[in-house]
CSV table of C-alpha atoms in Angstrom, one decimal:
chain,number,residue,atom,x,y,z
A,1,LEU,CA,-0.2,0.1,0.0
A,2,LEU,CA,1.3,2.9,-1.3
A,3,VAL,CA,-0.1,6.8,0.7
A,4,LEU,CA,1.1,9.4,-1.1
A,5,LYS,CA,0.9,13.0,1.0
A,6,PRO,CA,0.8,16.2,-0.1
A,7,LEU,CA,3.2,18.8,0.4
A,8,PRO,CA,2.4,21.5,3.4
A,9,GLN,CA,1.3,25.1,1.8
A,10,SER,CA,3.6,26.9,4.3
A,11,ARG,CA,6.2,29.1,2.5
A,12,MET,CA,5.8,32.9,3.5
A,13,ASN,CA,4.5,33.6,-0.2
A,14,ASN,CA,1.5,31.6,0.6
A,15,ILE,CA,0.1,33.5,4.0
A,16,PRO,CA,-0.7,37.2,3.6
A,17,GLY,CA,0.8,39.4,5.9
A,18,PHE,CA,3.1,37.4,7.1
A,19,VAL,CA,6.5,38.9,6.8
A,20,SER,CA,4.8,42.2,7.9
A,21,PHE,CA,3.1,40.1,11.0
A,22,LEU,CA,6.5,39.5,11.8
A,23,GLN,CA,8.8,42.9,11.2
A,24,ALA,CA,5.9,44.2,13.7
A,25,ARG,CA,5.7,41.8,16.0
A,26,LEU,CA,9.1,40.3,16.5
A,27,PRO,CA,10.9,44.0,17.1
A,28,GLU,CA,8.8,44.3,20.1
A,29,LYS,CA,9.5,41.0,21.8
A,30,PHE,CA,13.2,41.5,21.1
A,31,GLN,CA,13.1,44.5,23.2
A,32,ARG,CA,11.2,43.0,26.1
A,33,ALA,CA,13.7,40.5,25.9
A,34,LEU,CA,16.9,43.2,25.7
A,35,ASP,CA,15.1,45.4,28.8
A,36,ALA,CA,15.2,41.6,30.8
A,37,GLN,CA,19.1,41.1,29.7
A,38,ILE,CA,19.7,45.3,31.2
A,39,LEU,CA,18.3,44.2,34.4
A,40,TYR,CA,19.1,40.5,35.2
A,41,GLY,CA,21.5,39.1,32.4
A,42,ASN,CA,23.4,36.9,34.0
A,43,GLY,CA,26.7,37.7,32.1
A,44,THR,CA,27.2,34.6,30.9
A,45,THR,CA,28.1,34.5,27.2
A,46,PRO,CA,26.0,35.5,25.8
A,47,ASN,CA,24.1,37.2,28.2
A,48,LEU,CA,24.4,40.8,29.3
A,49,LYS,CA,25.4,41.1,33.1
A,50,GLY,CA,22.2,43.6,34.1
A,51,ILE,CA,22.2,45.7,36.5
A,52,LEU,CA,20.4,43.7,39.0
A,53,THR,CA,23.0,40.8,39.2
A,54,ALA,CA,25.7,40.4,41.8
A,55,GLY,CA,28.0,42.7,41.8
A,56,ASN,CA,26.0,45.6,40.3
A,57,PHE,CA,24.0,47.2,43.1
A,58,VAL,CA,23.4,47.6,46.3
A,59,ALA,CA,21.0,45.8,48.1
A,60,SER,CA,18.4,48.0,50.2
A,61,THR,CA,18.1,48.2,53.9
A,62,THR,CA,15.1,49.6,54.6
A,63,VAL,CA,12.9,48.0,57.2
A,64,SER,CA,9.9,45.8,55.7
A,65,SER,CA,7.0,47.0,57.5
A,66,GLN,CA,8.0,50.1,56.1
A,67,LYS,CA,5.5,51.7,53.2
A,68,LEU,CA,6.5,51.8,49.7
A,69,ILE,CA,6.8,55.4,49.2
A,70,GLU,CA,8.8,55.9,52.5
A,71,LYS,CA,11.0,52.7,51.3
A,72,LEU,CA,11.6,54.5,48.2
A,73,ILE,CA,12.8,58.3,50.0
A,74,ASP,CA,14.8,56.3,52.1
A,75,ASP,CA,16.9,54.7,48.9
A,76,VAL,CA,17.1,58.1,47.2
A,77,ALA,CA,18.7,59.6,50.3
A,78,LYS,CA,21.3,56.7,50.5
A,79,LEU,CA,22.2,57.0,46.7
A,80,GLU,CA,22.4,60.2,47.1
A,81,ASP,CA,24.2,61.0,50.6
A,82,THR,CA,26.2,57.5,51.3
A,83,TYR,CA,27.3,57.2,47.9
A,84,GLU,CA,27.4,60.4,46.3
A,85,ARG,CA,25.4,59.7,43.1
A,86,ASP,CA,22.5,61.4,41.3
A,87,ALA,CA,18.8,59.3,41.8
A,88,THR,CA,18.1,60.0,38.0
A,89,GLY,CA,15.0,57.0,37.9
A,90,ILE,CA,12.7,54.3,39.8
A,91,LEU,CA,11.6,51.7,37.6
A,92,LEU,CA,8.8,49.8,39.3
A,93,ARG,CA,6.4,46.9,38.5
A,94,PRO,CA,2.9,48.4,36.7
A,95,THR,CA,0.8,47.1,39.9
A,96,ASP,CA,3.3,49.1,42.0
A,97,TYR,CA,3.3,51.8,39.9
A,98,TYR,CA,-0.4,52.1,39.3
A,99,GLY,CA,-0.7,52.0,43.5
A,100,PHE,CA,0.2,55.2,44.1
A,101,PHE,CA,-3.0,56.7,42.7
A,102,LYS,CA,-5.2,54.5,45.1
A,103,ASN,CA,-3.3,56.2,48.1
A,104,LYS,CA,-5.9,58.3,50.2
A,105,ALA,CA,-6.2,60.8,52.3
A,106,SER,CA,-6.4,59.7,56.1
A,107,GLY,CA,-9.5,62.1,57.3
A,108,SER,CA,-11.4,63.2,54.4
A,109,GLY,CA,-10.6,59.4,52.5
A,110,GLU,CA,-9.8,61.7,49.0
A,111,TYR,CA,-7.9,60.1,46.8
A,112,ASN,CA,-4.1,61.9,46.3
A,113,LEU,CA,-0.9,61.6,45.9
A,114,PRO,CA,1.7,60.6,49.1
A,115,GLU,CA,3.5,63.7,50.1
A,116,GLY,CA,6.6,64.0,47.3
A,117,VAL,CA,4.8,62.3,44.7
A,118,THR,CA,3.2,64.5,42.0
A,119,PHE,CA,2.2,63.3,38.2
A,120,VAL,CA,2.7,65.8,35.4
A,121,ASN,CA,1.9,65.5,31.8
A,122,GLY,CA,1.6,61.9,32.3
A,123,GLN,CA,5.0,61.1,33.8
A,124,LEU,CA,5.1,60.1,37.5
A,125,PHE,CA,7.7,61.5,39.5
A,126,LEU,CA,9.0,61.6,43.2
A,127,PHE,CA,10.4,64.7,44.2
A,128,GLY,CA,11.6,65.6,41.2
A,129,ILE,CA,12.9,61.8,40.1
A,130,PRO,CA,11.1,60.2,37.2
A,131,VAL,CA,9.0,57.0,38.2
A,132,TYR,CA,9.3,54.6,35.5
A,133,ALA,CA,6.5,51.2,35.3
A,134,SER,CA,8.2,48.2,33.6
A,135,THR,CA,7.4,44.4,33.4
A,136,ALA,CA,11.2,43.9,32.9
A,137,ILE,CA,11.3,44.2,36.5
A,138,THR,CA,10.5,41.0,38.4
A,139,ALA,CA,8.3,40.8,41.2
A,140,PRO,CA,8.9,42.2,44.3
A,141,ASP,CA,11.8,44.1,43.2
A,142,TYR,CA,12.4,47.7,42.5
A,143,VAL,CA,15.7,49.7,41.5
A,144,VAL,CA,16.3,53.7,42.6
A,145,GLY,CA,19.5,54.6,40.2
A,146,ASP,CA,21.5,56.9,38.6
A,147,PHE,CA,21.2,55.3,35.1
A,148,ASP,CA,22.9,58.7,33.7
A,149,MET,CA,25.5,57.5,35.1
A,150,GLY,CA,25.8,54.4,36.2
A,151,ALA,CA,25.7,52.3,33.3
A,152,GLN,CA,25.5,52.8,29.4
A,153,LEU,CA,23.7,50.4,26.6
A,154,LEU,CA,26.3,50.2,23.7
A,155,THR,CA,24.6,49.1,20.4
A,156,GLN,CA,27.7,47.2,18.3
A,157,GLU,CA,24.9,45.9,15.7
A,158,GLY,CA,21.7,46.6,16.0
A,159,MET,CA,18.8,44.7,16.0
A,160,ARG,CA,17.9,42.6,12.4
A,161,ILE,CA,15.9,40.0,11.3
A,162,GLU,CA,16.6,37.5,8.7
A,163,PHE,CA,14.5,34.8,6.8
A,164,PHE,CA,16.6,31.4,6.0
A,165,GLU,CA,15.2,28.3,3.8
A,166,GLN,CA,18.4,26.4,4.0
A,167,ASP,CA,18.5,25.7,7.6
A,168,GLY,CA,18.6,21.7,9.0
A,169,THR,CA,15.6,20.2,7.2
A,170,ASN,CA,13.7,23.2,5.8
A,171,VAL,CA,14.2,23.1,2.1
A,172,ARG,CA,12.4,19.4,2.2
A,173,GLU,CA,10.1,20.6,5.1
A,174,ASN,CA,9.1,23.6,3.3
A,175,LYS,CA,9.9,25.5,6.2
A,176,VAL,CA,11.2,29.0,6.7
A,177,THR,CA,13.6,30.0,9.7
A,178,VAL,CA,13.5,34.0,11.3
A,179,ARG,CA,16.4,34.8,13.1
A,180,ILE,CA,16.3,38.0,14.9
A,181,GLU,CA,19.3,39.4,16.6
A,182,GLY,CA,21.7,42.4,17.7
A,183,ASN,CA,24.9,42.7,19.3
A,184,TYR,CA,24.8,45.1,22.3
A,185,ALA,CA,27.7,45.6,25.6
A,186,LEU,CA,26.2,46.9,29.1
A,187,PRO,CA,29.2,48.4,30.8
A,188,VAL,CA,28.1,49.2,34.6
A,189,TYR,CA,31.1,51.7,36.0
A,190,GLY,CA,30.5,50.9,40.1
A,191,PRO,CA,28.8,48.6,42.3
A,192,ASP,CA,26.7,51.5,44.2
A,193,PHE,CA,25.0,53.3,41.7
A,194,PHE,CA,22.2,51.2,41.9
A,195,ILE,CA,20.2,50.2,45.0
A,196,LYS,CA,17.4,47.0,44.7
A,197,GLY,CA,14.8,46.7,47.0
A,198,SER,CA,11.4,44.6,48.1
A,199,THR,CA,7.8,46.3,47.8
A,200,VAL,CA,6.8,43.8,49.9
A,201,VAL,CA,5.5,45.0,53.0
A,202,VAL,CA,5.1,42.9,56.4
């Protein structure tokens, strides 16, 4: 008994919009992976050594019972006083970032931002220091840092997307391999430009 199986019709030119779909979605996926590397890369080739990897940051010494706003203020003070760095940014998970907008006045119960926190033109600030929300940072971490002077992302080869038919058994199986890659370096210029803390309050 001879069974004939038709070849799968899976080439890119048989799928409308396939290439444009990948070109639109892959850069976003790539950027998310790069963000994770900038924060947590372990330094083992081909990974970057992230700013929240051992040796590149100082652990917060705030008390676990403190409110998040108090922890951030204490870490900003420590970064600028003890280590003589300029706090230029604070990075939080979106849940913690938007949690500030649920703050209520103790007397009236009206919603208000904590003392020192402002929201101007769509940007949250803590005493003038911009606060950013990102899913790249892993809960319950937060980071207060001198991002201007503490580290630098160097682009050696920018992101590129390539398509290959000649990869493994692609030709026989009528497949296409898609590769997205880039070449970056992340020098961190000292162990005390960043303070990592925990948002957990117990």
